[in-house]
Coordinates of N, CA and C and ligand atoms in Angstrom, one line a residue:
M1178 N 34.3 -51.0 3.1 CA 32.9 -50.9 3.7 C 32.5 -49.6 4.4
K1179 N 33.6 -49.4 5.2 CA 33.5 -48.0 5.9 C 33.2 -46.8 5.0
K1180 N 34.0 -47.0 3.9 CA 34.1 -45.7 3.0 C 32.7 -45.7 2.3
R1181 N 32.1 -46.8 2.0 CA 30.9 -47.0 1.2 C 29.8 -46.3 2.2
L1182 N 29.9 -46.9 3.5 CA 28.8 -46.3 4.2 C 28.8 -44.8 4.4
F1183 N 30.0 -44.3 4.5 CA 30.3 -42.9 4.4 C 29.6 -42.1 3.3
S1184 N 29.8 -42.8 2.1 CA 29.3 -42.2 1.0 C 27.9 -42.0 0.8
I1185 N 27.4 -43.3 1.4 CA 26.0 -43.4 1.3 C 25.3 -42.3 2.2
A1186 N 26.0 -42.1 3.5 CA 25.5 -41.2 4.6 C 25.7 -39.8 4.0
L1187 N 26.7 -39.4 3.2 CA 27.0 -38.3 2.5 C 25.9 -37.9 1.6
V1188 N 25.6 -38.9 0.8 CA 24.5 -38.5 -0.5 C 23.2 -38.4 0.6
A1189 N 22.8 -39.1 1.6 CA 21.6 -38.9 2.2 C 21.7 -37.5 2.8
V1190 N 22.8 -37.2 3.3 CA 22.7 -35.7 4.0 C 22.4 -34.6 3.0
M1191 N 23.3 -34.8 1.9 CA 23.1 -33.9 0.7 C 21.7 -33.8 0.0
T1192 N 21.1 -35.0 -0.1 CA 19.7 -35.3 -0.4 C 18.8 -34.4 0.5
V1193 N 19.0 -34.4 1.7 CA 18.1 -33.9 2.6 C 18.2 -32.5 2.7
A1194 N 19.6 -31.9 2.4 CA 19.8 -30.7 2.4 C 19.2 -30.0 1.0
L1195 N 19.3 -30.7 -0.1 CA 18.7 -30.2 -1.3 C 17.4 -30.1 -1.1
L1196 N 16.7 -31.0 -0.5 CA 15.2 -30.9 -0.4 C 14.8 -29.7 0.3
C1197 N 15.7 -29.4 1.4 CA 15.2 -28.5 2.5 C 15.4 -27.1 1.7
S1198 N 16.5 -27.0 0.9 CA 16.6 -25.7 0.4 C 15.5 -25.4 -0.8
C1199 N 15.1 -26.5 -1.5 CA 14.2 -26.3 -2.5 C 12.8 -26.0 -1.8
G1200 N 12.5 -26.7 -0.7 CA 11.5 -26.4 0.0 C 11.3 -25.0 0.3
K1201 N 12.3 -24.5 0.8 CA 12.4 -23.2 1.2 C 12.1 -22.0 0.1
Q1202 N 12.7 -22.5 -1.0 CA 12.5 -21.4 -2.1 C 11.0 -21.6 -2.5
E1203 N 10.6 -22.8 -2.6 CA 9.2 -22.9 -3.1 C 8.2 -22.2 -2.2
G1204 N 8.5 -22.3 -0.9 CA 7.6 -21.9 0.1 C 7.7 -20.4 0.3
M1205 N 8.7 -19.7 -0.5 CA 8.8 -18.3 -0.1 C 7.8 -17.5 -1.0
T1206 N 7.5 -18.1 -2.1 CA 6.4 -17.2 -2.9 C 5.3 -18.3 -3.3
V1207 N 4.1 -17.5 -3.6 CA 3.1 -18.4 -4.1 C 3.2 -19.1 -5.5
T1208 N 3.8 -18.5 -6.4 CA 4.3 -19.3 -7.6 C 5.8 -19.0 -7.6
K1209 N 6.4 -20.0 -7.9 CA 7.9 -20.3 -8.0 C 8.6 -19.2 -9.0
G1210 N 9.5 -18.5 -8.4 CA 10.3 -17.4 -9.3 C 9.5 -16.3 -9.4
V1211 N 8.3 -16.1 -8.8 CA 7.5 -14.9 -9.1 C 7.1 -14.3 -7.9
L1212 N 7.2 -13.0 -7.7 CA 6.8 -12.1 -6.6 C 5.5 -11.7 -7.1
T1213 N 4.4 -12.2 -6.3 CA 2.9 -11.6 -6.8 C 2.5 -10.6 -5.7
M1214 N 2.3 -9.3 -6.5 CA 2.1 -8.3 -5.6 C 0.6 -7.9 -5.6
A1215 N -0.1 -7.5 -4.7 CA -1.6 -7.1 -4.8 C -1.6 -5.6 -4.7
T1216 N -2.4 -4.7 -5.4 CA -2.3 -3.4 -5.2 C -3.8 -3.0 -5.7
N1217 N -4.1 -1.6 -5.6 CA -5.4 -1.1 -6.1 C -4.7 0.2 -7.0
A1218 N -4.6 -0.1 -8.1 CA -4.0 1.0 -9.1 C -4.8 2.1 -9.6
Y1219 N -5.3 2.8 -8.6 CA -6.1 4.1 -8.8 C -5.7 5.1 -7.8
F1220 N -4.3 5.1 -7.5 CA -3.9 5.9 -6.4 C -2.5 6.6 -6.9
P1221 N -2.6 7.5 -7.7 CA -1.3 8.1 -8.2 C -0.8 8.9 -7.1
P1222 N 0.6 9.0 -7.0 CA 1.7 8.7 -7.8 C 2.2 7.3 -7.3
Y1223 N 1.3 6.7 -6.3 CA 2.0 5.3 -5.9 C 1.6 4.1 -6.8
E1224 N 0.4 4.1 -7.5 CA 0.0 3.0 -8.5 C -1.2 3.6 -9.2
Y1225 N -0.8 3.5 -10.6 CA -2.0 3.7 -11.5 C -1.6 3.4 -13.0
Y1226 N -2.6 3.4 -13.7 CA -2.3 2.8 -15.1 C -1.6 3.8 -16.0
E1227 N -0.7 3.5 -16.8 CA -0.2 4.2 -18.0 C -0.5 3.3 -19.2
G1228 N -1.4 3.5 -19.7 CA -2.2 2.5 -20.8 C -2.3 1.2 -20.1
E1229 N -1.9 0.0 -20.5 CA -2.2 -1.2 -19.9 C -1.3 -1.3 -18.6
Q1230 N -0.2 -0.7 -18.3 CA 0.6 -1.2 -17.4 C 0.6 -0.3 -16.4
I1231 N 0.6 -0.8 -14.9 CA 0.6 -0.4 -13.8 C 2.0 0.3 -13.4
V1232 N 2.2 1.5 -13.1 CA 3.3 2.3 -12.9 C 3.2 2.9 -11.6
G1233 N 4.2 3.6 -11.0 CA 4.1 4.4 -9.9 C 5.2 3.8 -8.9
I1234 N 5.3 4.7 -7.7 CA 6.2 4.5 -6.6 C 6.4 2.9 -6.3
D1235 N 5.1 2.4 -5.8 CA 5.1 1.2 -5.4 C 5.5 0.1 -6.4
A1236 N 5.1 0.3 -7.6 CA 5.3 -0.6 -8.8 C 7.0 -0.7 -9.0
E1237 N 7.5 0.4 -8.8 CA 9.0 0.4 -9.1 C 9.7 0.0 -7.9
I1238 N 9.1 0.3 -6.8 CA 9.9 -0.3 -5.4 C 10.1 -1.9 -5.5
A1239 N 8.6 -2.2 -5.7 CA 8.5 -3.7 -6.1 C 9.3 -4.4 -6.9
K1240 N 9.5 -3.7 -8.1 CA 10.4 -4.4 -9.1 C 11.7 -4.5 -8.6
A1241 N 12.1 -3.3 -8.0 CA 13.5 -3.2 -7.5 C 13.8 -4.4 -6.4
V1242 N 12.8 -4.6 -5.5 CA 12.8 -5.6 -4.5 C 12.8 -6.9 -5.4
A1243 N 11.9 -7.1 -6.1 CA 12.0 -8.6 -6.8 C 13.1 -8.8 -7.5
D1244 N 13.7 -7.6 -8.3 CA 14.9 -7.9 -8.7 C 16.1 -8.5 -7.9
K1245 N 16.2 -7.9 -6.6 CA 17.1 -8.3 -5.7 C 16.9 -9.6 -5.2
L1246 N 15.7 -10.1 -5.1 CA 15.4 -11.4 -4.7 C 15.5 -12.3 -5.9
G1247 N 15.8 -11.9 -7.0 CA 15.8 -12.8 -8.2 C 14.5 -13.4 -8.7
L1248 N 13.6 -12.6 -8.4 CA 12.2 -12.9 -8.9 C 11.5 -12.0 -9.9
E1249 N 10.5 -12.7 -10.6 CA 9.9 -11.9 -11.6 C 8.9 -11.1 -10.8
L1250 N 8.3 -9.7 -11.2 CA 7.3 -9.2 -10.7 C 5.9 -9.3 -11.4
K1251 N 5.1 -9.8 -10.6 CA 3.6 -9.8 -11.1 C 2.6 -9.0 -10.4
I1252 N 2.0 -8.0 -10.9 CA 1.0 -7.3 -10.2 C -0.3 -7.4 -10.4
E1253 N -1.1 -7.6 -9.3 CA -2.5 -8.0 -9.4 C -3.4 -6.8 -8.8
D1254 N -4.3 -6.2 -9.8 CA -5.1 -5.0 -9.6 C -6.4 -5.6 -8.8
M1255 N -6.6 -5.0 -7.7 CA -7.9 -5.5 -6.8 C -8.5 -4.2 -6.2
E1256 N -9.6 -4.5 -5.6 CA -10.2 -3.4 -4.5 C -9.2 -3.2 -3.7
F1257 N -9.1 -1.9 -3.1 CA -8.2 -1.6 -1.8 C -8.5 -2.8 -0.7
D1258 N -9.9 -2.7 -0.5 CA -10.5 -3.7 0.5 C -10.1 -5.2 0.3
S1259 N -9.6 -5.6 -0.7 CA -9.5 -7.1 -0.7 C -7.9 -7.5 -0.6
I1260 N -7.0 -6.4 -0.6 CA -5.6 -6.6 -0.6 C -5.2 -7.6 0.8
I1261 N -5.6 -7.0 1.9 CA -5.1 -7.5 3.0 C -5.6 -9.0 3.0
T1262 N -6.8 -9.3 2.6 CA -7.4 -10.8 2.5 C -6.5 -11.5 1.5
A1263 N -6.1 -10.9 0.4 CA -5.5 -11.8 -0.6 C -4.0 -12.1 -0.2
V1264 N -3.6 -11.4 0.8 CA -2.2 -11.4 1.5 C -2.3 -12.7 2.5
Q1265 N -3.4 -12.5 3.3 CA -3.8 -13.2 4.5 C -4.0 -14.7 4.0
T1266 N -4.6 -15.0 3.0 CA -5.1 -16.2 2.3 C -4.1 -16.7 1.5
G1267 N -3.0 -15.9 1.3 CA -1.9 -16.7 0.5 C -2.1 -16.7 -1.2
K1268 N -3.1 -15.8 -1.5 CA -3.3 -15.6 -2.9 C -2.3 -14.9 -3.5
V1269 N -1.7 -13.9 -2.9 CA -0.6 -13.2 -3.1 C 0.6 -13.2 -2.3
D1270 N 1.7 -12.7 -2.6 CA 2.8 -12.7 -1.6 C 3.0 -11.6 -0.8
I1271 N 2.5 -10.3 -1.5 CA 2.9 -9.1 -0.8 C 1.8 -8.1 -1.4
G1272 N 1.5 -7.1 -0.5 CA 0.7 -5.8 -0.8 C 1.3 -4.7 -0.8
L1273 N 1.6 -4.0 -1.8 CA 2.0 -2.4 -1.9 C 0.9 -1.8 -2.5
A1274 N 0.5 -0.7 -1.6 CA -0.7 0.0 -2.1 C -0.7 1.3 -1.4
G1275 N 0.4 2.1 -1.2 CA 0.4 3.2 -0.2 C -0.2 3.0 1.1
M1276 N -0.1 1.6 1.5 CA -0.9 1.1 2.6 C -0.3 1.6 3.9
T1277 N -0.9 2.1 4.8 CA -0.7 2.7 6.2 C -0.4 1.6 7.1
V1278 N 0.5 1.5 8.1 CA 0.8 0.6 9.2 C -0.1 1.0 10.1
T1279 N -1.0 0.0 10.5 CA -1.9 0.2 11.5 C -2.0 -0.8 12.6
D1280 N -2.2 -0.6 13.7 CA -2.2 -1.9 14.8 C -3.3 -2.8 14.4
E1281 N -4.4 -2.4 14.0 CA -5.4 -3.3 13.6 C -5.0 -4.2 12.4
R1282 N -4.4 -3.5 11.5 CA -3.9 -4.3 10.3 C -3.0 -5.4 10.6
K1283 N -2.1 -5.0 11.6 CA -1.0 -5.8 12.1 C -1.3 -7.0 12.8
V1284 N -2.7 -7.2 13.1 CA -3.1 -8.5 13.8 C -3.3 -9.5 12.6
T1285 N -3.5 -9.1 11.5 CA -3.7 -9.9 10.3 C -2.5 -10.3 9.4
V1286 N -1.7 -9.2 9.2 CA -0.6 -9.4 8.5 C 0.7 -8.7 9.0
N1287 N 1.9 -9.1 8.6 CA 3.1 -8.4 8.9 C 3.4 -7.3 7.9
F1288 N 4.0 -6.2 8.5 CA 4.4 -5.2 7.7 C 6.0 -5.1 7.6
S1289 N 6.4 -4.7 6.4 CA 7.8 -4.5 6.2 C 8.2 -3.1 6.9
D1290 N 9.7 -3.0 6.8 CA 9.9 -1.7 7.3 C 9.3 -0.6 6.3
T1291 N 9.0 0.6 6.9 CA 8.4 1.6 5.9 C 9.2 2.2 5.1
Y1292 N 8.7 2.6 4.0 CA 9.4 3.0 2.8 C 9.0 4.5 2.4
A1293 N 8.0 4.9 3.0 CA 7.4 6.3 2.7 C 6.5 6.8 3.8
T1294 N 6.3 8.1 3.8 CA 5.3 8.8 4.7 C 4.1 9.4 3.9
G1295 N 3.0 9.1 4.6 CA 1.8 9.6 4.1 C 1.1 10.6 5.0
I1296 N 0.2 11.5 4.4 CA -0.7 12.3 5.2 C -1.8 12.5 4.8
Q1297 N -2.7 12.1 5.9 CA -4.2 12.3 5.5 C -4.5 13.9 5.2
V1298 N -5.2 14.4 4.3 CA -5.6 15.5 4.0 C -7.1 15.7 3.6
V1299 N -7.5 16.9 3.8 CA -9.1 17.2 3.4 C -9.1 18.0 2.0
I1300 N -9.8 17.5 1.0 CA -10.1 18.1 -0.4 C -11.5 18.8 0.0
V1301 N -11.6 20.1 -0.3 CA -12.8 20.7 -0.5 C -12.9 21.3 -1.7
K1302 N -14.2 21.9 -2.0 CA -14.4 23.0 -3.2 C -13.7 24.0 -2.9
E1303 N -13.2 24.6 -4.0 CA -12.5 26.0 -3.8 C -13.3 27.0 -3.1
D1304 N -14.5 27.1 -3.1 CA -15.4 28.0 -2.6 C -16.0 27.6 -1.4
S1305 N -15.5 26.5 -0.8 CA -16.3 25.9 0.3 C -16.2 26.8 1.5
D1306 N -17.1 26.6 2.5 CA -16.9 27.3 3.8 C -16.1 26.7 4.9
I1307 N -15.7 25.4 4.4 CA -15.0 24.5 5.4 C -13.5 24.9 5.3
K1308 N -13.1 25.5 6.5 CA -11.8 26.0 6.8 C -10.9 25.3 7.6
S1309 N -11.4 24.5 8.4 CA -10.6 23.7 9.5 C -11.4 22.5 9.6
L1310 N -10.7 21.3 10.5 CA -11.3 20.2 10.6 C -12.5 20.4 11.4
D1311 N -12.7 21.5 12.5 CA -14.0 21.3 13.1 C -15.2 21.6 12.2
D1312 N -14.8 22.3 11.2 CA -15.9 22.6 10.2 C -16.6 21.5 9.5
L1313 N -15.8 20.4 9.7 CA -16.2 19.1 8.9 C -17.5 18.5 9.8
Q1314 N -17.6 18.8 11.1 CA -18.6 18.3 11.7 C -20.0 18.5 11.2
G1315 N -20.8 17.4 11.1 CA -22.0 17.4 10.5 C -22.0 17.3 9.0
K1316 N -20.8 17.6 8.3 CA -20.9 17.7 6.8 C -20.7 16.1 6.2
K1317 N -20.9 16.1 5.1 CA -20.7 14.8 4.4 C -19.4 14.6 3.7
I1318 N -18.8 13.5 4.3 CA -17.6 13.3 3.9 C -17.3 12.3 3.0
G1319 N -16.7 12.2 2.0 CA -16.3 11.1 1.1 C -14.9 10.4 1.3
V1320 N -14.9 9.0 1.2 CA -13.5 8.5 1.5 C -13.5 7.2 0.6
Q1321 N -12.2 6.8 0.4 CA -12.2 5.3 -0.3 C -12.1 4.2 0.8
L1322 N -13.2 3.4 0.5 CA -13.6 2.2 1.4 C -12.5 1.5 2.0
A1323 N -12.5 1.3 3.5 CA -11.5 0.7 4.2 C -10.1 1.3 4.4
T1324 N -10.0 2.4 3.8 CA -8.7 3.1 4.0 C -8.6 3.8 5.4
T1325 N -7.3 4.3 5.7 CA -7.4 4.8 6.9 C -8.2 6.3 7.0
G1326 N -8.3 6.7 5.9 CA -9.4 8.0 5.8 C -10.7 7.6 6.2
D1327 N -11.1 6.5 5.8 CA -12.3 5.8 6.1 C -12.5 5.6 7.6
I1328 N -11.5 5.1 8.1 CA -11.5 4.5 9.5 C -11.4 5.7 10.4
Y1329 N -10.8 6.7 10.1 CA -10.7 7.8 11.1 C -11.9 8.6 11.0
A1330 N -12.4 8.8 9.7 CA -13.6 9.7 9.6 C -14.8 9.0 10.1
S1331 N -14.9 7.7 10.1 CA -16.1 6.9 10.5 C -16.1 6.8 12.0
A1332 N -15.0 7.2 12.6 CA -14.9 6.9 14.1 C -16.0 8.0 14.7
S1333 N -16.4 7.8 15.9 CA -17.3 8.6 16.5 C -16.6 10.1 16.8
P1334 N -17.2 11.1 17.1 CA -16.8 12.4 17.3 C -15.8 12.4 18.6
E1335 N -16.2 11.6 19.6 CA -15.4 11.6 20.9 C -13.9 10.8 20.5
K1336 N -13.9 10.0 19.3 CA -12.6 9.6 19.1 C -11.9 10.5 17.8
G1337 N -12.3 11.4 17.8 CA -11.8 12.3 16.6 C -12.4 12.1 15.1
G1338 N -13.4 11.3 15.2 CA -14.1 11.4 13.9 C -15.2 12.0 13.5
Y1339 N -16.1 11.6 12.6 CA -17.1 12.6 12.3 C -18.5 11.7 12.3
G1340 N -18.3 10.6 12.6 CA -19.6 9.6 12.7 C -19.8 9.0 11.5
E1341 N -19.9 7.6 11.7 CA -20.3 6.6 10.4 C -21.5 7.2 9.7
E1342 N -22.3 8.0 10.1 CA -23.6 8.4 9.3 C -23.3 9.4 8.5
N1343 N -22.2 10.0 8.6 CA -21.7 11.3 7.9 C -20.6 10.9 6.8
V1344 N -20.4 9.5 6.7 CA -19.3 9.2 5.7 C -19.9 8.4 4.6
E1345 N -19.5 8.8 3.3 CA -20.0 8.0 2.1 C -18.6 7.2 1.7
K1346 N -18.7 6.0 1.4 CA -17.5 5.2 1.2 C -17.7 4.7 -0.3
Y1347 N -16.6 5.1 -1.2 CA -16.5 4.9 -2.4 C -15.5 3.6 -2.7
N1348 N -15.5 3.1 -3.7 CA -14.4 1.9 -4.0 C -13.1 2.6 -4.7
K1349 N -13.2 3.7 -5.3 CA -12.0 4.2 -5.6 C -12.0 5.8 -5.0
G1350 N -10.8 6.1 -4.8 CA -10.5 7.6 -4.3 C -11.2 8.6 -5.3
A1351 N -10.7 8.1 -6.7 CA -11.3 9.3 -7.7 C -12.7 9.4 -7.7
D1352 N -13.5 8.2 -7.3 CA -15.1 8.3 -7.1 C -15.5 9.3 -5.9
A1353 N -14.9 9.3 -5.0 CA -15.1 10.1 -4.0 C -14.8 11.5 -4.4
V1354 N -13.8 11.8 -5.1 CA -13.4 13.2 -5.7 C -14.5 13.7 -6.6
M1355 N -15.2 12.6 -7.4 CA -16.2 13.0 -8.4 C -17.6 13.4 -7.4
A1356 N -17.7 12.5 -6.4 CA -18.9 13.0 -5.6 C -18.6 14.4 -5.0
L1357 N -17.5 14.7 -4.6 CA -17.3 16.2 -4.0 C -17.6 17.1 -5.2
K1358 N -17.1 16.8 -6.4 CA -17.5 17.8 -7.6 C -18.9 17.9 -7.8
N1359 N -19.6 16.8 -7.8 CA -21.0 16.8 -7.9 C -22.0 17.2 -6.8
D1360 N -21.4 17.6 -5.6 CA -22.0 18.0 -4.4 C -22.7 16.9 -3.7
K1361 N -22.3 15.8 -3.8 CA -22.7 14.7 -3.2 C -22.0 14.5 -1.7
V1362 N -20.9 15.0 -1.7 CA -20.1 15.1 -0.4 C -19.6 16.5 -0.3
Q1363 N -19.2 17.1 1.0 CA -18.7 18.3 0.8 C -17.3 18.4 1.2
A1364 N -16.5 17.2 1.4 CA -15.1 17.0 1.7 C -14.8 15.5 1.5
V1365 N -13.6 15.6 1.1 CA -13.0 14.1 0.9 C -11.6 14.2 1.5
I1366 N -11.5 13.0 2.5 CA -10.3 12.7 3.3 C -9.7 11.6 2.6
I1367 N -8.3 11.8 2.1 CA -7.5 11.0 1.4 C -6.1 11.4 1.4
D1368 N -5.0 10.5 1.1 CA -3.7 10.7 1.4 C -3.1 11.9 0.5
N1369 N -2.2 12.6 1.0 CA -1.9 13.8 0.2 C -1.3 13.9 -0.9
E1370 N -0.5 12.7 -1.4 CA -0.1 12.8 -2.8 C -1.1 12.5 -3.9
P1371 N -2.0 11.6 -3.6 CA -3.1 11.3 -4.3 C -4.0 12.6 -4.5
A1372 N -4.1 13.3 -3.3 CA -5.1 14.4 -3.2 C -4.5 15.4 -4.2
K1373 N -3.1 15.6 -4.2 CA -2.6 16.6 -5.1 C -2.7 16.4 -6.6
N1374 N -2.7 15.0 -6.9 CA -3.0 14.5 -8.2 C -4.4 14.8 -8.7
F1375 N -5.3 14.5 -7.7 CA -6.8 14.7 -8.1 C -7.2 16.2 -8.2
V1376 N -6.6 16.9 -7.3 CA -6.9 18.4 -7.4 C -6.3 18.9 -8.7
A1377 N -5.0 18.5 -9.0 CA -4.6 19.1 -10.4 C -5.5 18.7 -11.6
A1378 N -5.8 17.6 -11.4 CA -6.7 16.9 -12.6 C -8.0 17.3 -12.6
N1379 N -8.4 18.1 -11.5 CA -9.9 18.6 -11.5 C -9.9 20.0 -11.0
E1380 N -10.7 20.8 -11.8 CA -10.7 22.2 -11.6 C -11.5 22.4 -10.4
G1381 N -11.5 23.4 -9.6 CA -12.4 23.8 -8.6 C -12.2 23.2 -7.1
L1382 N -11.2 22.7 -7.1 CA -10.7 21.9 -5.7 C -9.6 22.3 -5.0
R1383 N -9.6 22.3 -3.7 CA -8.4 22.7 -2.9 C -8.1 21.7 -1.7
I1384 N -6.9 21.8 -1.2 CA -6.5 20.9 -0.2 C -6.6 21.9 1.0
L1385 N -7.1 21.5 2.2 CA -7.1 22.3 3.2 C -5.6 22.3 4.1
E1386 N -5.2 23.5 4.7 CA -3.9 23.6 5.1 C -3.6 22.4 6.2
T1387 N -4.7 22.3 7.1 CA -4.5 21.4 8.2 C -4.3 19.9 7.6
E1388 N -3.4 19.2 8.3 CA -3.1 17.9 8.2 C -4.2 17.0 9.3
Y1389 N -4.6 15.9 8.7 CA -5.6 15.2 9.3 C -4.7 14.1 10.3
A1390 N -3.9 13.4 9.6 CA -2.9 12.4 10.4 C -1.8 12.1 9.4
V1391 N -0.7 11.9 10.3 CA 0.7 11.4 9.6 C 0.8 10.0 9.7
E1392 N 1.2 9.3 8.6 CA 1.1 7.7 8.7 C 2.5 7.3 7.9
D1393 N 2.7 6.1 8.1 CA 3.9 5.3 7.5 C 3.3 4.4 6.6
Y1394 N 3.9 4.3 5.4 CA 3.6 3.4 4.2 C 4.7 2.1 4.3
A1395 N 4.0 0.9 4.3 CA 4.8 -0.3 4.3 C 4.2 -1.4 3.4
A1396 N 5.0 -2.4 3.1 CA 4.5 -3.5 2.4 C 3.9 -4.6 3.4
C1397 N 2.7 -5.2 2.9 CA 2.1 -6.1 3.9 C 2.5 -7.5 3.2
I1398 N 2.7 -8.3 4.4 CA 3.1 -10.0 3.9 C 2.6 -10.9 5.0
N1399 N 2.3 -11.9 4.5 CA 1.6 -13.1 5.1 C 2.3 -13.1 6.6
K1400 N 1.5 -13.3 7.5 CA 2.2 -13.7 9.0 C 3.1 -14.8 8.9
Q1401 N 2.7 -15.9 8.2 CA 3.5 -17.2 8.0 C 4.8 -16.9 7.5
N1402 N 5.0 -16.0 6.4 CA 6.1 -16.1 5.7 C 7.2 -15.0 6.3
E1403 N 7.7 -15.5 7.3 CA 8.8 -14.6 7.9 C 10.0 -14.6 7.0
E1404 N 10.4 -15.5 6.1 CA 11.3 -15.6 5.4 C 11.1 -14.5 4.2
L1405 N 10.2 -14.3 3.7 CA 10.0 -13.2 2.7 C 10.0 -11.9 3.3
L1406 N 9.5 -11.8 4.5 CA 9.6 -10.6 5.3 C 11.2 -10.1 5.5
T1407 N 12.1 -11.0 5.9 CA 13.3 -10.8 6.2 C 13.9 -10.3 4.8
E1408 N 13.6 -11.0 3.7 CA 14.3 -10.8 2.6 C 14.1 -9.3 1.9
V1409 N 12.7 -9.2 2.1 CA 12.1 -7.8 1.7 C 12.7 -6.7 2.4
N1410 N 12.8 -6.9 3.9 CA 13.5 -5.7 4.7 C 15.0 -5.6 4.2
K1411 N 15.5 -6.7 3.8 CA 17.0 -6.6 3.5 C 17.1 -5.9 2.2
A1412 N 16.4 -6.1 1.2 CA 16.2 -5.5 0.1 C 16.0 -4.2 0.1
L1413 N 15.1 -3.7 1.0 CA 14.6 -2.4 1.1 C 15.7 -1.7 1.8
A1414 N 16.5 -2.1 2.7 CA 17.5 -1.4 3.4 C 18.6 -1.2 2.4
E1415 N 19.0 -2.1 1.5 CA 19.9 -1.7 0.3 C 19.5 -0.8 -0.6
L1416 N 18.2 -0.8 -1.0 CA 17.6 0.3 -1.8 C 17.5 1.6 -1.2
K1417 N 17.4 1.7 0.1 CA 17.6 2.9 0.9 C 19.1 3.5 0.8
A1418 N 19.9 2.4 1.2 CA 21.3 2.9 1.4 C 22.0 3.5 0.2
D1419 N 21.5 2.6 -1.0 CA 22.2 3.2 -2.2 C 21.4 4.1 -2.9
G1420 N 20.3 4.7 -2.4 CA 19.8 5.9 -2.9 C 18.6 5.7 -4.0
T1421 N 18.5 4.3 -4.3 CA 17.6 4.1 -5.3 C 15.9 4.3 -4.9
L1422 N 15.7 4.1 -3.7 CA 14.4 4.4 -3.2 C 14.1 5.9 -3.3
Q1423 N 15.0 6.6 -2.7 CA 14.8 8.2 -3.0 C 14.8 8.7 -4.4
K1424 N 15.5 8.0 -5.2 CA 15.3 8.3 -6.8 C 13.9 7.7 -7.4
I1425 N 13.5 6.8 -6.9 CA 12.0 6.4 -7.3 C 11.1 7.3 -6.9
I1426 N 11.2 7.9 -5.5 CA 10.0 8.7 -5.0 C 10.3 10.1 -5.9
D1427 N 11.5 10.6 -6.0 CA 11.6 11.9 -6.7 C 11.4 11.8 -8.0
K1428 N 11.3 10.8 -8.8 CA 10.9 10.6 -10.0 C 9.2 11.0 -10.1
Y1429 N 8.7 10.4 -9.0 CA 7.0 10.6 -9.1 C 6.5 11.8 -8.3
I1430 N 7.4 12.2 -7.3 CA 7.0 13.4 -6.7 C 8.0 14.4 -6.8
P1431 N 7.8 15.3 -7.8 CA 8.8 16.5 -8.0 C 8.8 17.3 -6.8
A1432 N 9.9 17.8 -6.4 CA 10.1 18.7 -5.2 C 9.6 20.1 -5.7
N1433 N 8.7 20.8 -4.9 CA 8.2 22.1 -5.2 C 9.2 23.2 -5.0
Ligands
LIG1149 N1 -3.0 5.0 3.0 C1 -4.3 4.7 3.3 C2 -4.5 3.2 3.8 O1 -3.6 2.6 3.9 C3 -5.0 4.8 1.7 C4 -4.4 3.6 0.8 C5 -5.1 3.6 -0.5 N2 -4.2 3.0 -1.6 C6 -4.6 2.6 -2.7 N3 -3.9 1.9 -3.6 N4 -5.9 2.7 -3.0 O2 -5.6 3.1 4.1

């Protein structure tokens, strides 16, 4: 009798344990066994299309993280402006998009440990009379909507910006660069590495020597999903320690 009670109790305990662990696994990602990542794939070398496929630093880091977590990676391309909402509303698990960690964004999402550094720079036409950040005062500035370039430039001059009225916002960084080529704006503020790519792909443009802002890039994750945050940080630390992260970055950003 005692023995039987014990085995019933044991089965009960095991069932509860099993249910808990399943629930945990299930709760960690939106789709079981899949890490769904949001990005905006017009941001070389971090994410861009090679044919039908999205490649780049973020895509490869996410793949390496997913592998470590035993998950399949699925990438969803959307407007940069929609990524945080998608993460916040649980449409996707994670956002990787050369995304800068900011205090405002931290209110709505969690950020992983940072995996790269970004610098906001200014692109002008080669023959432009804009030589410094001060020269931007009163000029039309192009940015990608809702990026830190947008946020900084749109701030009032007292806050180091150039005023909302002087900022033209585009859905893609490349559209802002097109506007610069067509003289619709006189400068574009955007992240350093994409800037180098855009300048290399378009004649007659150059990057100002002055850096506008230095930033940290990280993955954003739903505030409720502490478990995924812990797992992603663990994976990132391992990828840092064994040199994989640097290898991925070096593949896409050749040392000059
Ligand atoms: N680092 C900037 C930010 O976080 C720009 C990122 C844009 N990324 C993209 N995939 N379009 O606001």
